XYZ file of C-alpha atoms in Angstrom:
571
model
C -6.096 -0.750 -13.741
C -4.504 -2.883 -11.066
C -6.876 -3.868 -8.472
C -6.529 -4.840 -4.669
C -9.575 -6.604 -3.407
C -9.847 -7.389 0.266
C -12.326 -9.792 1.973
C -12.611 -12.091 4.969
C -14.375 -15.259 6.115
C -14.039 -14.831 9.936
C -13.230 -11.423 11.497
C -12.086 -12.972 14.627
C -9.277 -14.809 12.861
C -8.075 -11.264 11.904
C -6.977 -12.705 8.648
C -7.769 -10.477 5.511
C -7.827 -12.388 2.186
C -6.208 -10.341 -0.450
C -6.367 -10.476 -4.368
C -4.175 -8.549 -6.668
C -5.314 -8.322 -10.087
C -2.779 -7.230 -12.616
C -3.928 -6.549 -16.230
C -1.923 -5.719 -19.312
C 1.087 -7.559 -18.253
C 3.883 -7.726 -20.748
C 6.666 -8.910 -18.587
C 7.821 -12.527 -18.660
C 9.128 -12.122 -14.998
C 6.903 -9.828 -13.102
C 8.444 -8.499 -9.610
C 6.376 -7.719 -6.668
C 7.688 -5.669 -3.559
C 6.061 -5.534 -0.154
C 7.339 -2.303 1.755
C 9.487 -3.050 4.561
C 8.737 0.054 6.668
C 6.368 2.934 6.776
C 6.612 6.838 6.658
C 6.742 8.078 10.106
C 8.525 5.482 11.724
C 12.055 5.191 10.326
C 12.990 1.529 11.157
C 12.668 -1.843 9.066
C 9.335 -3.527 10.341
C 9.340 -6.461 7.904
C 5.626 -6.434 7.239
C 6.108 -9.566 5.119
C 5.977 -11.776 8.241
C 2.236 -11.101 8.726
C 1.534 -12.696 5.246
C 0.983 -16.246 4.468
C -0.352 -18.535 1.593
C 0.991 -16.575 -1.379
C -0.047 -18.035 -4.961
C -0.160 -16.706 -8.310
C -2.377 -17.693 -11.036
C -3.203 -16.949 -14.930
C -6.124 -17.900 -17.063
C -7.377 -20.115 -14.296
C -4.245 -21.970 -13.694
C -1.495 -21.640 -11.020
C 1.829 -20.212 -12.218
C 5.335 -19.895 -10.520
C 5.931 -17.493 -7.745
C 9.108 -17.564 -5.369
C 10.943 -15.183 -3.022
C 13.959 -13.266 -4.150
C 14.365 -11.394 -0.752
C 12.433 -11.436 2.516
C 9.732 -9.116 0.810
C 10.186 -9.289 -2.992
C 8.706 -11.955 -5.077
C 9.195 -12.936 -8.707
C 6.237 -14.188 -10.725
C 6.751 -16.525 -13.910
C 3.986 -15.169 -16.036
C 4.562 -17.560 -19.091
C 3.416 -14.550 -21.022
C 0.106 -14.270 -19.528
C -1.470 -10.718 -20.069
C -3.525 -10.741 -16.699
C -2.397 -12.135 -13.452
C -3.951 -12.832 -9.966
C -1.967 -12.826 -6.949
C -3.511 -13.975 -3.589
C -2.394 -14.273 -0.003
C -3.612 -13.520 3.537
C -2.583 -10.797 5.958
C -2.889 -11.082 9.799
C -4.430 -7.761 10.896
C -4.073 -7.563 14.649
C -1.864 -4.635 15.580
C -3.950 -1.869 17.080
C -1.523 1.308 16.925
C -1.050 4.377 14.778
C 1.001 2.299 11.958
C -0.841 -1.039 12.301
C -3.889 -2.760 11.047
C -6.910 -4.544 12.814
C -9.901 -6.647 11.898
C -12.822 -7.838 14.057
C -16.394 -8.164 14.117
C -16.880 -4.254 14.738
C -14.400 -2.775 12.103
C -11.533 -3.068 9.813
C -8.850 -0.488 10.435
C -5.968 -0.773 7.662
C -2.839 0.787 6.715
C -2.463 -0.398 3.163
C 1.595 0.025 3.477
C 1.329 -3.208 5.879
C 0.204 -5.498 3.249
C -0.384 -4.368 -0.470
C 2.559 -5.371 -2.720
C 3.804 -3.023 -5.554
C 3.970 -4.172 -9.169
C 7.433 -2.936 -10.005
C 7.521 -0.720 -12.940
C 3.927 0.147 -12.573
C 3.984 2.059 -9.342
C 2.907 5.335 -10.965
C -0.156 3.932 -12.338
C -3.619 4.423 -10.942
C -5.076 1.566 -9.062
C -8.378 0.615 -6.952
C -9.088 -0.877 -3.512
C -12.242 -2.968 -3.205
C -13.792 -4.085 -0.024
C -16.163 -7.092 0.740
C -17.429 -5.796 3.892
C -20.961 -5.325 5.538
C -23.075 -3.021 3.386
C -23.893 -0.772 6.180
C -20.025 -0.081 7.195
C -18.997 3.332 6.226
C -15.320 4.030 5.007
C -13.304 6.777 6.300
C -10.360 7.431 4.169
C -8.250 10.283 2.376
C -8.990 8.407 -1.069
C -12.088 9.008 -2.798
C -14.795 6.489 -2.975
C -15.821 6.041 -6.363
C -18.376 3.465 -5.791
C -19.672 1.651 -2.707
C -16.686 0.176 -0.937
C -14.365 1.121 -3.723
C -11.615 3.579 -3.383
C -9.250 4.915 -6.182
C -5.536 6.019 -5.938
C -3.516 7.914 -8.522
C -0.427 5.915 -7.645
C 0.891 3.047 -5.575
C 2.340 5.711 -3.161
C -1.081 7.363 -2.720
C -2.601 3.832 -2.080
C -0.146 2.991 0.931
C -0.178 6.604 2.356
C -4.072 6.316 2.796
C -4.992 4.496 5.957
C -8.901 3.785 6.447
C -11.329 2.724 9.009
C -14.355 0.932 7.869
C -17.218 0.465 10.446
C -21.011 1.050 11.198
C -20.263 2.925 14.240
C -17.980 5.741 12.911
C -18.654 9.374 14.253
C -17.952 12.241 12.208
C -17.791 16.066 12.410
C -16.354 18.858 10.046
C -14.930 22.064 10.313
C -13.427 24.463 7.541
C -10.402 26.773 7.472
C -9.238 28.671 4.496
C -11.686 26.842 2.200
C -10.205 23.509 3.275
C -12.690 20.884 4.894
C -11.183 19.149 7.842
C -13.082 15.577 8.712
C -12.636 14.427 12.524
C -13.617 10.549 12.664
C -13.922 8.861 15.737
C -14.088 5.096 16.048
C -14.614 3.656 19.575
C -16.703 4.147 22.512
C -16.468 7.971 24.107
C -18.554 10.911 24.481
C -16.803 13.764 22.522
C -17.549 17.254 23.243
C -17.801 18.104 19.524
C -18.621 21.896 20.169
C -15.156 22.256 22.235
C -13.281 19.771 19.820
C -14.117 21.742 16.743
C -13.481 25.154 18.181
C -10.003 24.162 19.465
C -9.072 22.297 16.165
C -10.318 25.132 14.222
C -7.939 27.445 16.184
C -4.797 25.504 15.942
C -5.496 24.814 12.318
C -5.808 28.566 11.542
C -2.555 29.017 13.520
C -0.572 26.685 11.319
C -2.099 28.071 8.096
C -0.873 31.519 9.190
C 2.531 29.987 9.272
C 2.598 28.544 5.710
C 0.073 30.700 4.143
C -2.022 27.568 2.258
C -2.632 23.956 2.853
C -0.943 21.277 0.633
C -4.149 19.186 0.093
C -7.935 19.878 -0.785
C -9.322 17.940 2.256
C -7.994 16.210 5.424
C -9.125 13.514 7.660
C -8.275 12.869 11.437
C -8.671 9.185 11.723
C -9.170 8.468 15.567
C -9.191 5.003 17.104
C -10.395 5.649 20.511
C -9.551 2.768 22.719
C -10.882 1.361 26.100
C -7.340 1.192 27.574
C -4.453 3.735 27.990
C -2.732 4.460 24.632
C -1.027 7.310 22.847
C 0.217 7.149 19.247
C -0.100 9.067 16.003
C 1.270 8.669 12.394
C 1.084 11.379 9.667
C -0.229 11.009 6.219
C -0.414 13.003 3.016
C -4.075 14.213 3.594
C -4.919 12.163 7.020
C -3.568 11.151 10.383
C -4.189 8.189 12.399
C -4.402 8.606 15.994
C -4.861 5.773 18.671
C -5.835 7.105 22.082
C -7.206 5.887 25.069
C -9.105 5.224 27.440
C -12.213 6.549 25.666
C -14.186 7.413 28.792
C -11.486 9.992 29.700
C -11.134 11.547 26.130
C -12.684 14.895 27.559
C -10.874 15.062 30.823
C -8.210 17.646 30.885
C -5.240 15.080 30.986
C -6.217 13.239 28.057
C -7.897 15.980 26.051
C -4.564 17.723 26.321
C -3.063 14.827 24.718
C -5.741 14.471 22.060
C -5.060 18.231 21.091
C -1.239 17.839 21.248
C -1.022 14.825 19.013
C -3.633 16.226 16.503
C -1.685 19.418 16.137
C 1.701 17.694 15.738
C 0.332 15.466 13.113
C -1.272 18.145 11.265
C 1.877 20.203 11.033
C 3.380 17.076 9.533
C 1.232 17.652 6.464
C 3.582 20.380 5.372
C 6.831 19.195 7.481
C 7.806 15.904 6.112
C 5.054 15.047 3.985
C 5.801 17.805 1.573
C 8.905 19.640 3.261
C 10.867 16.247 2.916
C 14.659 15.436 3.297
C 16.400 14.855 -0.161
C 17.362 11.278 0.902
C 13.512 10.350 0.957
C 12.593 11.915 -2.526
C 11.011 9.611 -3.431
C 10.543 7.021 -0.609
C 12.364 3.862 -1.003
C 10.100 1.421 0.834
C 12.686 -1.609 0.185
C 15.380 -0.375 2.428
C 16.602 2.126 4.775
C 16.418 5.716 3.904
C 19.205 7.194 5.924
C 18.854 10.895 6.730
C 20.296 13.262 9.484
C 17.652 15.854 9.454
C 15.265 14.168 11.740
C 15.899 17.457 14.056
C 13.832 19.209 11.462
C 11.228 16.525 10.304
C 10.490 15.413 13.990
C 11.840 17.854 16.112
C 10.701 21.087 14.697
C 7.311 19.389 14.401
C 7.222 18.297 18.161
C 8.080 22.023 18.865
C 5.236 23.201 16.847
C 2.775 20.731 17.847
C 2.270 22.359 21.434
C 3.438 25.917 20.516
C 0.674 26.260 18.041
C -1.751 25.356 20.691
C -0.308 28.190 22.912
C -0.465 30.686 20.099
C -3.930 29.781 19.224
C -5.050 30.343 22.831
C -6.045 26.804 23.424
C -3.141 26.385 25.759
C -2.514 28.986 28.340
C 1.154 29.946 28.825
C 1.324 27.918 31.973
C -0.060 24.950 30.347
C 2.625 25.351 27.426
C 5.161 25.544 29.910
C 4.201 22.519 31.500
C 4.596 20.807 28.210
C 7.978 22.440 27.727
C 9.094 21.099 31.082
C 7.937 17.445 30.543
C 10.269 17.705 27.391
C 13.029 19.109 29.735
C 12.753 16.206 32.140
C 12.990 13.735 29.435
C 16.047 15.426 28.029
C 17.874 15.348 31.274
C 16.376 12.059 32.396
C 19.559 10.448 31.132
C 23.050 11.268 30.057
C 22.697 10.397 26.330
C 22.916 14.076 25.364
C 26.650 13.819 26.016
C 27.336 10.889 23.688
C 25.528 11.411 20.515
C 24.377 14.414 18.492
C 20.788 14.750 17.410
C 21.908 14.608 13.674
C 23.669 11.530 14.281
C 20.917 10.135 16.335
C 18.537 10.755 13.398
C 20.822 8.736 11.051
C 20.748 5.944 13.723
C 17.015 5.829 13.761
C 17.342 2.732 11.443
C 19.713 1.212 14.028
C 17.980 1.420 17.214
C 15.903 4.774 17.314
C 12.661 3.310 18.696
C 14.224 0.918 21.343
C 15.762 1.705 24.680
C 19.094 0.549 23.359
C 22.259 0.443 25.611
C 22.590 2.998 28.164
C 23.167 6.788 27.405
C 23.926 6.065 23.701
C 21.785 8.435 21.687
C 19.231 11.227 22.057
C 15.483 11.375 21.071
C 15.254 13.401 17.851
C 11.727 14.248 19.056
C 12.895 15.815 22.469
C 16.362 17.156 21.461
C 15.097 18.365 18.182
C 12.030 20.164 19.707
C 14.535 21.955 22.151
C 17.041 22.994 19.604
C 13.969 24.057 17.517
C 12.815 26.558 20.543
C 16.489 27.706 20.916
C 16.556 28.505 17.115
C 13.226 30.219 17.043
C 14.273 32.590 20.024
C 17.769 33.147 18.725
C 16.280 34.207 15.278
C 13.983 36.564 16.917
C 16.536 38.286 18.825
C 19.008 38.357 15.818
C 16.363 40.018 13.731
C 14.677 42.065 16.426
C 11.478 40.031 15.955
C 11.312 40.698 12.172
C 11.995 36.779 11.639
C 11.457 33.548 13.395
C 11.490 29.747 12.775
C 8.110 30.571 11.132
C 10.032 32.461 8.608
C 12.408 29.348 7.991
C 9.434 26.858 7.618
C 7.645 29.116 5.208
C 10.779 29.382 3.042
C 11.174 25.607 3.289
C 7.584 25.179 2.058
C 7.763 27.695 -0.861
C 11.377 26.726 -2.063
C 11.363 23.079 -1.663
C 7.879 21.417 -0.348
C 5.554 23.269 -2.997
C 7.931 22.234 -5.744
C 8.486 18.803 -4.597
C 12.171 19.259 -4.187
C 13.850 17.437 -1.104
C 16.117 19.610 1.010
C 19.494 18.739 2.421
C 21.458 19.565 5.611
C 23.241 22.178 3.860
C 19.981 23.609 2.396
C 18.620 23.947 5.866
C 21.661 25.443 7.268
C 22.216 28.179 4.722
C 18.338 29.035 4.697
C 18.684 29.661 8.585
C 21.818 31.779 8.094
C 20.342 33.858 5.444
C 17.285 34.579 7.554
C 19.289 35.118 10.644
C 21.303 37.781 8.720
C 24.421 36.445 10.544
C 26.397 33.392 10.942
C 24.608 30.485 12.871
C 27.479 27.903 12.366
C 28.042 27.699 16.121
C 24.303 26.823 16.855
C 24.991 23.850 14.273
C 28.222 22.706 15.441
C 27.176 22.783 19.125
C 23.633 21.744 19.205
C 22.954 19.843 16.056
C 25.987 18.051 15.071
C 27.675 18.292 18.491
C 26.998 17.372 22.159
C 27.529 20.801 23.688
C 25.377 21.268 26.779
C 22.177 23.347 25.719
C 20.887 24.602 29.258
C 23.133 27.777 29.142
C 22.083 28.676 25.547
C 18.559 28.031 26.213
C 18.401 30.261 29.208
C 20.061 33.073 27.427
C 17.585 32.706 24.667
C 14.579 32.655 26.821
C 15.705 35.686 28.701
C 15.049 37.671 25.590
C 11.096 36.666 26.265
C 11.472 37.421 29.778
C 12.000 33.858 30.895
C 14.570 31.503 32.270
C 15.607 27.982 32.669
C 15.715 27.001 36.496
C 17.597 24.046 37.843
C 16.134 22.166 40.655
C 17.742 19.514 42.898
C 16.271 16.096 42.520
C 14.380 15.318 45.663
C 15.067 11.574 45.290
C 18.356 11.146 47.275
C 19.184 7.783 45.412
C 19.122 9.767 42.274
C 20.370 13.177 43.149
C 23.147 12.196 45.547
C 24.222 8.796 44.495
C 23.347 8.809 40.857
C 21.157 5.663 40.262
C 17.476 5.215 39.368
C 15.059 2.251 40.278
C 12.061 0.906 38.905
C 8.784 2.221 40.494
C 6.737 -1.000 40.539
C 7.379 -4.374 41.754
C 10.960 -5.292 42.979
C 13.423 -2.366 43.469
C 15.617 -2.933 40.432
C 18.192 -0.461 39.414
C 17.243 1.015 35.698
C 19.981 3.666 35.237
C 23.230 4.958 36.568
C 24.832 8.272 36.045
C 28.319 8.218 34.755
C 31.070 8.839 37.424
C 28.498 8.944 40.146
C 28.916 7.092 43.532
C 26.742 4.308 42.264
C 28.854 3.974 38.887
C 31.516 1.349 40.071
C 29.411 -0.348 42.785
C 25.946 -1.095 41.146
C 24.850 -2.428 37.913
C 21.696 -2.215 35.693
C 19.015 -4.845 36.918
C 20.584 -5.103 40.393
C 17.641 -6.055 42.626
C 17.950 -4.076 45.971
C 16.635 -5.751 48.768
C 17.995 -4.057 52.164
C 19.703 -0.858 53.011
C 21.844 -0.996 56.332
C 20.207 -4.182 57.141
C 16.635 -2.797 56.922
C 14.446 -4.383 54.089
C 13.427 -2.468 51.207
C 9.799 -2.475 50.485
C 9.092 0.207 47.981
C 10.275 2.657 50.585
C 14.065 3.404 49.617
C 13.614 7.098 49.645
C 12.326 6.952 53.158
C 15.043 4.442 54.398
C 17.938 6.544 52.578
C 16.676 9.912 54.254
C 17.316 8.088 57.651
C 20.896 7.258 56.873
C 23.698 9.447 58.508
C 26.479 7.621 56.683
C 27.015 6.326 53.098
C 24.702 3.249 53.017
C 25.268 -0.328 52.612
C 23.220 -1.988 50.036
C 22.142 -5.705 49.906
C 21.265 -6.775 46.523
C 20.920 -9.730 44.104
C 22.936 -9.654 41.003
C 22.416 -12.414 38.365
C 20.800 -14.321 41.473
C 23.922 -13.840 43.578
C 23.853 -12.001 46.971
C 26.220 -9.157 47.048
C 26.756 -6.428 49.740
C 28.087 -3.054 48.474
C 28.721 0.148 50.110
C 27.925 3.523 48.410
C 30.454 6.096 48.576
C 29.860 9.639 49.557
C 28.832 11.816 46.681
C 29.976 15.346 45.852
C 28.044 16.355 42.842
C 24.183 16.407 42.203
C 22.936 14.110 39.555
C 19.626 13.762 37.590
C 18.704 17.446 38.181
C 15.342 18.782 37.371
C 14.796 21.609 34.701
C 11.929 24.065 34.460
C 11.140 26.965 32.305
C 9.523 29.946 34.162
C 8.874 33.555 33.651
C 11.395 36.012 35.193
C 10.045 38.340 37.937
C 12.323 41.068 36.813
C 11.460 40.930 33.175
C 11.667 44.349 31.449
C 8.815 45.714 29.398
C 10.627 45.095 26.111
C 11.025 41.560 27.168
C 7.518 41.070 28.031
C 6.528 42.542 24.532
C 8.881 40.065 22.950
C 7.005 37.289 24.845
C 3.693 38.520 23.511
C 5.123 38.541 20.013
C 6.461 34.888 20.513
C 3.504 33.283 22.294
C 0.605 35.599 21.250
C -0.182 35.918 24.804
C 0.186 38.467 27.622
C 3.259 38.013 29.756
């Protein structure tokens, strides 16, 4: 069995020493592949940049090893039957997809640092640690002996993050015979009764959607940090959540985020870990895995994350609407929605999906995907008179694809939706998935079915609503975004530093000063360290409007009943 052994000599150096022992070798040239990316973040992350001092040996002697690509090595084995690979890995990235070593803990995402032996990825392997004896290990892999974990394949190995520490806290709950473990590493005062009650509620609601759970046991691995942070990453039988600050964990604002990310990541256990796009069956960790169905994998999951909390009575309808409204503000916060579809934005995740990028180029598959999921759910309910919904689609994906280990295609998803709707849904896919048609009218129409509406509100910031530009809220007043065809479009540039308006110095008071102006203002600014004076022309349209979802006062009894069937709450 291939063995991965981890140790360290100085925790605060953050370097882990890794030894891979490869028995029963028959290859003259042995190839090793380090993953270049991790599931849950669809961009190349080039983990090889954190490795150093890679050597190979056999029978106590060094043998040749050299790189073939940035993260692939070839070992000249000279016919040796047992090979040993050694190197160091720098573990100092504290987020949901990173790894961290210090004097208090080892937090590891194995995909960051463990190499696959090509041709032997399906073999069982073990992971051993030389760590303090009193450190406990939280992980989805079974512990066969003290500080030794077993994986049935390389894919399982690198999909099983872990936390090892002497200060781990743990509570459990059960749902449908499945054990769910909530691990917490970090300083906080969790209200375990409340946490277990709420987690049990949203877990049960998700189980009602799918019928059964993909794995026998599940682990929430929580890194609670002393500073503000928010991140979560899904795995087959676990999730890593990094959240802070710890002293605020049980306050309404942060606890809401804790619930939201936990519900989101649990839903991923079905949707993407099992119900997976065909392009990622199986994962190819050496290169990009292009796919256009991110609106299902991430968008639908983002919708259900908060939606399940409302249906489980963990969120009130008002709290749920607050989350929907936050999504609307993010969606309408720029004009990328007019330039690239959510399907094409999914494909381009590998290009710039996790960077700000150039202005208004692409949409978020999480936000646009969630809004299109909401739209689809309500349209399905309306078309079928509440006999079917997006729940029906997800259950069918689980039964027909996820359970069978079959990847789905765009066409599979489209045909499934249309069959369940009992009518053509091609206009939905053409306009809102593969196109850039404005969604607000269709969303308002769909929400009317459940007695709700989308309301447009003028932006109260004059420089945004009247002149079409945004500025930074901290430090100097710099232009951060400009609406297309707005008064600012031809006279301002991103990164312009505004210093005065009509001769009056701007001191974090642009809104106040602009409200005093009777005529279109004259702005004094620095652009590339050169002083400029420009006049903003008068605008005739509104820009950066705010949108909210709210209940209609004139909702009919039938619409109120539809609302109850959708949200499992009274109108």
